[in-house]
Every structure is written in structure tokens, then in C-alpha cells.
Amino acid sequence: TAAADGDIRASYAITFAGLPFANATFDLSVRGNAYTARVSYQTAGATRLLRDAGGVATSNGAYTGGRFVPAGFDLEYRNGRRRQKVALGIAEGVVRTMTVDPPLVLTSDQLPIEAKHLSAVADPLSALLISAVKVEGRTQVGACDRTLPILDGLRRYDVRLEPQATGTTSQKGFAGPTTVCRVVLKPLAGMMGAGAGENARAANADASQIDVTFGRINALDLHLPMSLQARTQYGAVSVTLTEFTEKRIN
């Protein structure tokens, strides 16, 4: 059975090479058989003085059997003078409508998003809401040991989560069990950086080492990202939890 209705809010601080880079807030609301998830971010510190950037992404859909099944995804962000909007209409894992404004302008070595990329996918928000609800008396597979097929309108990629460690933590309002997953990215199409050809995609998948720590959230029986650590060729990226609240409605 589905968990009780509830709300979750998690705030994060993002640093790059040890310096403040951005702040982000995640909100999730579940009411009956429907959910709404929202992430907003804004550059911070000296980064904001150099380039003012921010955005909002929302996902909504059905909440059935502890699973988040997206019906719509909207993304709007700005980076300096650049503005980008995306709207996806999704039914049973298939993107039925996709609006990208302005349209993507890809380089010669980037593959376009085609019809084959629009099936059996989820938006990035619903994909990372990993259920821990018991089915027939058994807890679903853990936070890791899965591949997430993601489409955000700008790119199509797979995220493979590989188990690394388990533990417990108590910080910033959250207390409970945690799971560390190694993230392996597999770019497939769209704006995936320089080189979306076969060889470049294989190289890009290992270009960074990314570890995400998920926390088990009791209010809605799910695994939610608590922190992220990434080592890239340009420097270390860190996402840390700064505040967490959860509330059951009934």
C-alpha cells in the first residue's frame, strides 16, 4: 500500500573546487494518488557576481504502489542572457509531447533526440524518487542496483547506480539509514557536451567519479539524495544537505 500523504523539503549547498557555487531546494508533495516535485536553484557567492544563473524544474504525476509515474515535466532556467524552457507530456513512460524553446542547436558530433529516445523514460526528478515501499511483504530493491533512463528534453541519458556502502546518519533534520551509490552516466543523445559519438559517449561515461548518498525517508517510504561528491577534470563538486524537513499529513 502507498505511504501516507506527506511533504518533504530538502535544501542543499553546492560547491565547486571548494568555493560556494549555488544553492538548491527540493520540495515533494504527495496527496492521495498524485505527487508534485519541484527543484529550484540559484548561483551563490562570487559565482553569482560573475554569472547570475538559476532555474526551476517541476514534475507531476501519479503516485501508485509507492511508485512515482510522471505525467508532466517542466524546466525553465537562465544562464546570463540565455533562457531555456522545456515542457514534456508523458504517458506510461512515453513522451507524447515535447516543447523545447529555443530549439536545440547541436554540433556535428552530437546525436539528435529521436523517436526511439522517447519511450521507457522518466524525467530527472521522478527518476530520482526511488521507492522503498514494501510489495507483497518485501521491501523493493535498494536505492542502488538499477539503471534510470532519463529524458529532460535537452538530453537523453542513462544513469546507472552501483552500490558502494551503507550506514546511518543524523544531520540537518534528517536521521536514518543511508546508501552510497556510484553514478555511471551513459550519454545517448542531445546536449551531452563535446562528442556524442560512440567513442566519445563511452569516454564521457567515465570522465567523472560521482557518488550519491541516499537517505531512507520514513514519511513517504522512499530513498532521497542527501549528498553528492564528484571528481571531474575541472575540480571537485560537492552537494551537501543544509536543511531537511518531512511531514506526514495523515
Tab-separated table of C-alpha atoms in Angstrom:
chain	number	residue	atom	x	y	z
A	1	THR	CA	0.000	0.000	0.000
A	2	ALA	CA	1.074	3.570	-0.557
A	3	ALA	CA	2.550	5.600	2.245
A	4	ALA	CA	0.549	8.345	3.927
A	5	ASP	CA	0.221	11.736	2.325
A	6	GLY	CA	3.140	13.956	3.171
A	7	ASP	CA	5.531	16.764	2.347
A	8	ILE	CA	9.312	16.804	2.115
A	9	ARG	CA	11.662	19.754	1.798
A	10	ALA	CA	15.437	19.433	1.406
A	11	SER	CA	17.867	22.309	0.925
A	12	TYR	CA	21.384	21.880	-0.446
A	13	ALA	CA	24.599	23.863	-0.794
A	14	ILE	CA	26.668	23.254	-3.916
A	15	THR	CA	30.391	23.967	-4.051
A	16	PHE	CA	32.858	23.767	-6.900
A	17	ALA	CA	36.583	23.425	-6.156
A	18	GLY	CA	35.742	24.211	-2.529
A	19	LEU	CA	34.029	27.531	-3.308
A	20	PRO	CA	30.298	28.329	-2.992
A	21	PHE	CA	28.637	27.781	-6.347
A	22	ALA	CA	24.860	27.521	-5.882
A	23	ASN	CA	22.017	26.755	-3.514
A	24	ALA	CA	19.148	24.406	-4.321
A	25	THR	CA	15.831	23.440	-2.734
A	26	PHE	CA	13.787	20.314	-3.370
A	27	ASP	CA	10.080	20.061	-2.475
A	28	LEU	CA	7.897	16.970	-2.756
A	29	SER	CA	4.191	16.797	-2.004
A	30	VAL	CA	2.058	13.640	-2.132
A	31	ARG	CA	-1.723	13.810	-1.891
A	32	GLY	CA	-3.667	10.633	-2.467
A	33	ASN	CA	-2.616	9.175	-5.808
A	34	ALA	CA	-0.858	12.321	-7.062
A	35	TYR	CA	2.553	13.869	-6.498
A	36	THR	CA	4.277	17.138	-7.322
A	37	ALA	CA	8.066	17.557	-7.137
A	38	ARG	CA	9.948	20.828	-7.584
A	39	VAL	CA	13.627	21.780	-7.619
A	40	SER	CA	14.901	25.347	-7.744
A	41	TYR	CA	18.487	26.587	-7.797
A	42	GLN	CA	20.351	29.874	-7.814
A	43	THR	CA	24.034	30.615	-8.139
A	44	ALA	CA	25.655	31.872	-4.936
A	45	GLY	CA	28.729	33.692	-3.666
A	46	ALA	CA	31.281	35.031	-6.130
A	47	THR	CA	29.837	32.790	-8.836
A	48	ARG	CA	26.643	34.835	-8.820
A	49	LEU	CA	28.621	38.038	-9.281
A	50	LEU	CA	30.310	36.549	-12.351
A	51	ARG	CA	27.245	34.888	-13.823
A	52	ASP	CA	23.713	35.096	-12.482
A	53	ALA	CA	22.034	31.772	-13.195
A	54	GLY	CA	19.060	29.925	-11.798
A	55	GLY	CA	16.178	27.696	-12.691
A	56	VAL	CA	13.127	25.701	-11.682
A	57	ALA	CA	12.134	22.160	-12.643
A	58	THR	CA	8.811	20.539	-11.770
A	59	SER	CA	7.471	17.017	-12.188
A	60	ASN	CA	3.917	15.858	-11.528
A	61	GLY	CA	2.035	12.656	-11.984
A	62	ALA	CA	0.591	9.587	-10.280
A	63	TYR	CA	1.743	8.010	-7.025
A	64	THR	CA	0.685	4.365	-7.142
A	65	GLY	CA	2.043	1.458	-5.150
A	66	GLY	CA	4.859	3.666	-3.895
A	67	ARG	CA	5.992	4.463	-7.447
A	68	PHE	CA	6.221	7.925	-8.961
A	69	VAL	CA	4.828	7.791	-12.510
A	70	PRO	CA	5.367	11.122	-14.290
A	71	ALA	CA	2.716	12.786	-16.454
A	72	GLY	CA	4.396	16.145	-16.960
A	73	PHE	CA	7.801	17.783	-16.629
A	74	ASP	CA	8.645	21.472	-16.969
A	75	LEU	CA	12.051	23.099	-16.909
A	76	GLU	CA	12.888	26.787	-17.067
A	77	TYR	CA	16.334	28.234	-16.455
A	78	ARG	CA	18.509	31.187	-17.217
A	79	ASN	CA	22.273	31.483	-17.509
A	80	GLY	CA	23.333	35.045	-18.074
A	81	ARG	CA	21.338	36.172	-21.083
A	82	ARG	CA	20.460	32.654	-22.159
A	83	ARG	CA	16.949	31.418	-21.418
A	84	GLN	CA	15.658	27.881	-21.901
A	85	LYS	CA	12.234	26.311	-21.462
A	86	VAL	CA	11.209	22.676	-21.753
A	87	ALA	CA	7.781	21.052	-21.387
A	88	LEU	CA	7.189	17.285	-21.593
A	89	GLY	CA	3.879	15.422	-21.618
A	90	ILE	CA	4.365	11.802	-20.559
A	91	ALA	CA	2.010	8.810	-20.523
A	92	GLU	CA	3.055	5.341	-19.331
A	93	GLY	CA	6.730	6.139	-19.741
A	94	VAL	CA	6.351	7.502	-23.267
A	95	VAL	CA	6.883	11.164	-24.092
A	96	ARG	CA	3.796	12.189	-26.088
A	97	THR	CA	4.569	15.911	-26.396
A	98	MET	CA	7.865	17.790	-26.138
A	99	THR	CA	8.385	21.542	-26.437
A	100	VAL	CA	11.908	22.983	-26.329
A	101	ASP	CA	12.228	26.782	-26.584
A	102	PRO	CA	14.544	27.816	-28.091
A	103	PRO	CA	15.098	24.615	-30.119
A	104	LEU	CA	18.295	22.647	-29.589
A	105	VAL	CA	21.275	23.556	-31.760
A	106	LEU	CA	23.566	20.550	-31.788
A	107	THR	CA	27.111	20.207	-33.040
A	108	SER	CA	28.022	17.712	-35.760
A	109	ASP	CA	29.164	15.118	-33.208
A	110	GLN	CA	26.034	15.315	-31.044
A	111	LEU	CA	23.170	12.955	-31.816
A	112	PRO	CA	19.649	14.394	-32.121
A	113	ILE	CA	16.851	13.220	-29.849
A	114	GLU	CA	14.705	10.892	-31.956
A	115	ALA	CA	11.514	8.867	-31.530
A	116	LYS	CA	13.498	5.886	-30.205
A	117	HIS	CA	14.665	8.053	-27.270
A	118	LEU	CA	11.108	8.911	-26.151
A	119	SER	CA	9.956	5.506	-24.846
A	120	ALA	CA	10.503	3.839	-21.472
A	121	VAL	CA	11.869	7.029	-19.914
A	122	ALA	CA	11.309	9.250	-16.883
A	123	ASP	CA	12.104	12.856	-16.171
A	124	PRO	CA	15.118	13.504	-13.895
A	125	LEU	CA	13.032	14.409	-10.834
A	126	SER	CA	10.709	11.412	-10.783
A	127	ALA	CA	13.595	9.093	-11.670
A	128	LEU	CA	15.479	10.027	-8.504
A	129	LEU	CA	12.470	9.455	-6.240
A	130	ILE	CA	13.246	5.817	-5.511
A	131	SER	CA	10.548	3.882	-3.707
A	132	ALA	CA	11.196	1.882	-0.550
A	133	VAL	CA	7.567	0.747	-0.208
A	134	LYS	CA	7.089	-2.940	0.558
A	135	VAL	CA	5.400	-5.020	-2.116
A	136	GLU	CA	3.812	-8.307	-1.002
A	137	GLY	CA	5.634	-8.050	2.314
A	138	ARG	CA	9.044	-7.472	0.769
A	139	THR	CA	10.932	-4.205	0.526
A	140	GLN	CA	11.659	-3.192	-3.049
A	141	VAL	CA	15.225	-3.348	-4.342
A	142	GLY	CA	17.525	-0.874	-2.581
A	143	ALA	CA	18.460	2.587	-3.752
A	144	CYS	CA	21.228	1.253	-5.990
A	145	ASP	CA	21.301	-1.755	-8.335
A	146	ARG	CA	19.291	-0.021	-11.038
A	147	THR	CA	19.575	1.956	-14.261
A	148	LEU	CA	17.494	5.120	-14.656
A	149	PRO	CA	16.522	6.034	-18.251
A	150	ILE	CA	16.202	9.830	-18.190
A	151	LEU	CA	14.978	12.419	-20.675
A	152	ASP	CA	14.813	16.124	-19.765
A	153	GLY	CA	14.060	17.478	-23.236
A	154	LEU	CA	17.623	18.648	-23.770
A	155	ARG	CA	19.351	15.284	-23.486
A	156	ARG	CA	18.650	11.572	-23.186
A	157	TYR	CA	20.951	9.567	-20.926
A	158	ASP	CA	21.061	6.555	-18.646
A	159	VAL	CA	22.131	6.776	-15.011
A	160	ARG	CA	23.402	3.507	-13.576
A	161	LEU	CA	23.540	3.310	-9.777
A	162	GLU	CA	26.018	0.839	-8.287
A	163	PRO	CA	26.064	0.075	-4.532
A	164	GLN	CA	29.126	1.235	-2.612
A	165	ALA	CA	28.307	1.380	1.111
A	166	THR	CA	25.536	1.581	3.689
A	167	GLY	CA	25.340	3.383	7.009
A	168	THR	CA	23.324	5.757	9.141
A	169	THR	CA	23.490	9.483	9.713
A	170	SER	CA	21.882	12.263	11.702
A	171	GLN	CA	22.263	15.729	10.221
A	172	LYS	CA	20.344	18.896	9.392
A	173	GLY	CA	16.971	17.448	10.400
A	174	PHE	CA	17.408	14.020	8.805
A	175	ALA	CA	18.137	10.866	10.783
A	176	GLY	CA	18.124	7.369	9.367
A	177	PRO	CA	19.803	4.753	7.190
A	178	THR	CA	21.832	5.771	4.144
A	179	THR	CA	23.114	4.109	0.991
A	180	VAL	CA	26.035	5.321	-1.123
A	181	CYS	CA	25.725	4.700	-4.865
A	182	ARG	CA	28.358	5.146	-7.554
A	183	VAL	CA	26.822	7.005	-10.511
A	184	VAL	CA	27.747	5.956	-14.040
A	185	LEU	CA	26.426	8.246	-16.770
A	186	LYS	CA	25.783	6.999	-20.272
A	187	PRO	CA	25.005	9.861	-22.711
A	188	LEU	CA	22.737	8.804	-25.566
A	189	ALA	CA	21.540	11.930	-27.386
A	190	GLY	CA	21.093	15.679	-27.200
A	191	MET	CA	23.307	18.257	-25.491
A	192	MET	CA	25.776	15.911	-23.868
A	193	GLY	CA	28.908	18.010	-24.195
A	194	ALA	CA	31.587	17.670	-26.812
A	195	GLY	CA	31.353	14.410	-28.676
A	196	ALA	CA	28.190	12.352	-28.551
A	197	GLY	CA	29.587	9.783	-30.966
A	198	GLU	CA	30.026	6.185	-29.855
A	199	ASN	CA	33.626	6.540	-28.691
A	200	ALA	CA	33.053	9.911	-27.043
A	201	ARG	CA	29.988	8.619	-25.185
A	202	ALA	CA	31.989	5.748	-23.742
A	203	ALA	CA	34.747	8.129	-22.663
A	204	ASN	CA	32.365	10.670	-21.165
A	205	ALA	CA	30.697	7.998	-19.046
A	206	ASP	CA	33.939	7.609	-17.087
A	207	ALA	CA	35.098	11.224	-17.233
A	208	SER	CA	33.925	11.880	-13.654
A	209	GLN	CA	33.628	9.848	-10.491
A	210	ILE	CA	30.282	10.589	-8.889
A	211	ASP	CA	28.948	9.205	-5.613
A	212	VAL	CA	25.451	9.943	-4.306
A	213	THR	CA	24.292	9.237	-0.767
A	214	PHE	CA	20.590	8.380	-0.468
A	215	GLY	CA	18.688	8.628	2.793
A	216	ARG	CA	15.672	6.476	3.635
A	217	ILE	CA	12.719	8.831	4.225
A	218	ASN	CA	10.098	7.380	6.551
A	219	ALA	CA	7.279	9.837	5.817
A	220	LEU	CA	6.874	8.697	2.212
A	221	ASP	CA	8.847	5.431	2.182
A	222	LEU	CA	11.450	6.471	-0.378
A	223	HIS	CA	15.156	6.977	-0.894
A	224	LEU	CA	16.090	10.636	-1.452
A	225	PRO	CA	19.533	12.055	-2.387
A	226	MET	CA	21.210	13.551	0.693
A	227	SER	CA	24.583	14.472	-0.791
A	228	LEU	CA	26.742	14.149	-3.883
A	229	GLN	CA	30.500	14.100	-4.360
A	230	ALA	CA	32.029	14.294	-7.828
A	231	ARG	CA	35.602	14.494	-9.045
A	232	THR	CA	35.886	15.976	-12.525
A	233	GLN	CA	38.759	17.112	-14.703
A	234	TYR	CA	37.883	20.700	-13.752
A	235	GLY	CA	37.661	20.241	-9.976
A	236	ALA	CA	35.604	18.704	-7.194
A	237	VAL	CA	31.856	19.234	-6.978
A	238	SER	CA	30.087	18.773	-3.672
A	239	VAL	CA	26.376	18.888	-2.864
A	240	THR	CA	25.596	18.800	0.857
A	241	LEU	CA	22.339	18.861	2.797
A	242	THR	CA	21.759	22.084	4.727
A	243	GLU	CA	18.184	21.552	5.949
A	244	PHE	CA	15.625	18.744	5.886
A	245	THR	CA	12.009	18.541	6.981
A	246	GLU	CA	9.374	15.853	6.491
A	247	LYS	CA	5.728	15.888	7.472
A	248	ARG	CA	3.005	13.269	7.315
A	249	ILE	CA	-0.427	14.675	6.583
A	250	ASN	CA	-2.369	11.646	7.820
